[in-house]
Coordinates of C-alpha atoms in Angstrom, one line a residue:
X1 CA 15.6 21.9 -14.0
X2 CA 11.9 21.4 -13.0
X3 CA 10.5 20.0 -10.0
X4 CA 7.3 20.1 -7.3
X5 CA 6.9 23.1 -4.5
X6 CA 5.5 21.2 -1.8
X7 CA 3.0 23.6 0.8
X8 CA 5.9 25.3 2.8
X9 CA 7.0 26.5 -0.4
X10 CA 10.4 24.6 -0.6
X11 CA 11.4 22.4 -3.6
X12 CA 10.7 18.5 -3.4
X13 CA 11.2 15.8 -6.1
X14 CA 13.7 17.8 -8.3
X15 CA 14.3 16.8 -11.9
X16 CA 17.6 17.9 -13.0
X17 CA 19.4 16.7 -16.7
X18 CA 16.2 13.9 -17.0
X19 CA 17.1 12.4 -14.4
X20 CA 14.9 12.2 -10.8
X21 CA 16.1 12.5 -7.3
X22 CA 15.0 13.1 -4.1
X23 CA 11.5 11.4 -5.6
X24 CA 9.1 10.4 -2.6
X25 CA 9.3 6.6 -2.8
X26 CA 9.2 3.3 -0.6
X27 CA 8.7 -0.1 -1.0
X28 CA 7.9 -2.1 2.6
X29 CA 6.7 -5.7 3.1
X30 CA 5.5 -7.8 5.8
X31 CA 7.3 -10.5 7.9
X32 CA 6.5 -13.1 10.1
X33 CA 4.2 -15.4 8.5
X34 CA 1.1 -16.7 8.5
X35 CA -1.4 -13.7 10.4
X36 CA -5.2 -14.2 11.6
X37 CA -7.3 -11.7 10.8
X38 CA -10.8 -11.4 11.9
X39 CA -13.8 -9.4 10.0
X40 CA -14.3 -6.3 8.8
X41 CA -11.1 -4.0 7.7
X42 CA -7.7 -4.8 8.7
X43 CA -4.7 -2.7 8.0
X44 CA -1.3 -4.8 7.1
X45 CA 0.4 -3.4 10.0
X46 CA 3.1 -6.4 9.8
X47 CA 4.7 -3.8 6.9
X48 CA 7.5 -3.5 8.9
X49 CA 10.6 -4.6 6.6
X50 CA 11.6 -1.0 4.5
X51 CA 13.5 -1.8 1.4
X52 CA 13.6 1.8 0.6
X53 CA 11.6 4.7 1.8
X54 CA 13.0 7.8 -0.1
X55 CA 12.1 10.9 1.6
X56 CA 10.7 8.9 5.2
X57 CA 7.1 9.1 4.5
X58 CA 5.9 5.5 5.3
X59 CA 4.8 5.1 9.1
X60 CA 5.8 2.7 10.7
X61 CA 4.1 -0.4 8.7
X62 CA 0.9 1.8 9.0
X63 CA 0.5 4.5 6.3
X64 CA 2.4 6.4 3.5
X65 CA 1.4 10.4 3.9
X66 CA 2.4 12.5 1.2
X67 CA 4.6 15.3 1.3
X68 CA 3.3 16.9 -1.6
X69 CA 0.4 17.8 -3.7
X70 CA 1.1 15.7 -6.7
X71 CA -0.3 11.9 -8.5
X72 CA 1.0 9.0 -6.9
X73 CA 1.4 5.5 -8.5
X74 CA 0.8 2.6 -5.8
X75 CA 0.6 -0.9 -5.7
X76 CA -0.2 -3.5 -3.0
X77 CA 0.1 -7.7 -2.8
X78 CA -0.7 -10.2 -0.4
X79 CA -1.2 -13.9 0.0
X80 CA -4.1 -14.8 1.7
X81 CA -5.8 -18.0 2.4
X82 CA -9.8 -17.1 3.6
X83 CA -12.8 -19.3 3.3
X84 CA -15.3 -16.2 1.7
X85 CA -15.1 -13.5 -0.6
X86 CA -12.3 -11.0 0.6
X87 CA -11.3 -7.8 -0.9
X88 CA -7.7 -6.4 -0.9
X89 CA -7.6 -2.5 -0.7
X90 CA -5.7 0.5 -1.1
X91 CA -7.3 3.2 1.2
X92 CA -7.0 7.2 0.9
X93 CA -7.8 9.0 4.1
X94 CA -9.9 6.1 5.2
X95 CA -12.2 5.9 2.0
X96 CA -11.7 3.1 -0.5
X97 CA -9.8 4.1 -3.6
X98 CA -9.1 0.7 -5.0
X99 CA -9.6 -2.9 -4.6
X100 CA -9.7 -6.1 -5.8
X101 CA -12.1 -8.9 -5.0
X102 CA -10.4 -12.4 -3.9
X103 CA -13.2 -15.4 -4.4
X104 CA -13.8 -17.5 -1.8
X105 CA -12.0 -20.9 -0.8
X106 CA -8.8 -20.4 -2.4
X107 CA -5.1 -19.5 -1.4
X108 CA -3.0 -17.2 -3.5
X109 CA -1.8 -14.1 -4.6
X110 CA -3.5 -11.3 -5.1
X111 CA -3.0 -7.7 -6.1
X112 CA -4.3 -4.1 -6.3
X113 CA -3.0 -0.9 -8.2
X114 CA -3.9 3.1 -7.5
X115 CA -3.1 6.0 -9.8
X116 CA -4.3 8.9 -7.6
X117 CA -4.0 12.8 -7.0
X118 CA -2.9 13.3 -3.8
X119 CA -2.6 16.5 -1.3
X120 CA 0.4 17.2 0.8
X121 CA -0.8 15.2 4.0
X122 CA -3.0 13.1 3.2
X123 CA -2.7 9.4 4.1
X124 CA -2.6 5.9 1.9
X125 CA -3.3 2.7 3.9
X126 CA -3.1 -1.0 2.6
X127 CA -5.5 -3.8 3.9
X128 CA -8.0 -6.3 3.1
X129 CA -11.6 -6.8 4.5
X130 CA -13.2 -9.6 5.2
X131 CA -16.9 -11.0 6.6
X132 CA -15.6 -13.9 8.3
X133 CA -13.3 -14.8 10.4
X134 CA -11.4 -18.1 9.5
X135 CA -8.9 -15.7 7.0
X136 CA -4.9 -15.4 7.0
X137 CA -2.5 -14.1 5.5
X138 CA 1.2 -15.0 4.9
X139 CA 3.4 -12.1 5.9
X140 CA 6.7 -13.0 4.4
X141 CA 8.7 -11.6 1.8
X142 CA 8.1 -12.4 -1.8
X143 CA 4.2 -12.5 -0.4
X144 CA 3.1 -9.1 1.0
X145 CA 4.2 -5.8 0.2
X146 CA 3.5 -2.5 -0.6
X147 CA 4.9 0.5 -2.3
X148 CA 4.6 3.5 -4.1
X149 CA 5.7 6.5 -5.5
X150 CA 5.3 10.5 -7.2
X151 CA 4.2 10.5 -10.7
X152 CA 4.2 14.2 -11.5

């Protein structure tokens, strides 16, 4: 048996026979279809639909916070339809960890991944910026989401 001692000292994310339980985990997506959003950075906040959240360490369609010190694996997608050059992006504390540029004038799907070491507490966001403000997004599932989970 192995497993992660989180700050408080306690066990978290036990690995017993090869097989993992109690893993932080969630996958959310956003509902409600198409979304203005004006310049500048924008957080999804429509993640509201939870499809799992293992350990209940996604807030409220606004951030994952992790309960241990440990990597994380996390991916992001969402449809947007802008008229400039957009970037989807997976935020750590605030601070850009990963994006992805979006060209101008098109609709469609686009997606960003983050391998990262995280500490206990510290907070992943999922967005998109922007320098106009003719964009949208479709918040619908199938077309937005986000999730991640503890690596090691």
């Amino acid at each position: 048996m192995s497993g992660v001692i989180n700050a408080a000292g306690s066990k978290s994310g036990v690995l017993d026979s090869g097989l993992r339980a109690d893993v932080p985990s969630f996958h959310v997506y956003a509902s409600g279809g198409w979304q203005p959003w004006a310049s500048g950075f924008r957080n999804i906040d429509t993640l509201t639909a939870v499809a799992h959240d293992t350990g209940n360490n996604w807030n409220s369609s606004t951030h994952f916070t992790a309960p241990v010190l440990g990597s994380y694996f996390f991916h992001g997608a969402v449809y947007l339809n802008t008229t400039t050059t957009s970037y989807i992006e997976i935020r750590v504390d605030n601070s850009i960890a990963a994006y992805s540029l979006k060209d101008y004038s098109q609709k469609g799907h686009h997606e960003t991944t983050l391998i990262w070491k995280l500490n206990a507490g510290q907070r992943v966001t999922f967005g998109f910026s922007s320098a106009t403000t003719s964009n949208t997004y479709y918040a619908g599932i199938g077309h937005t989401w986000f999730e991640g989970h503890l690596i090691g």
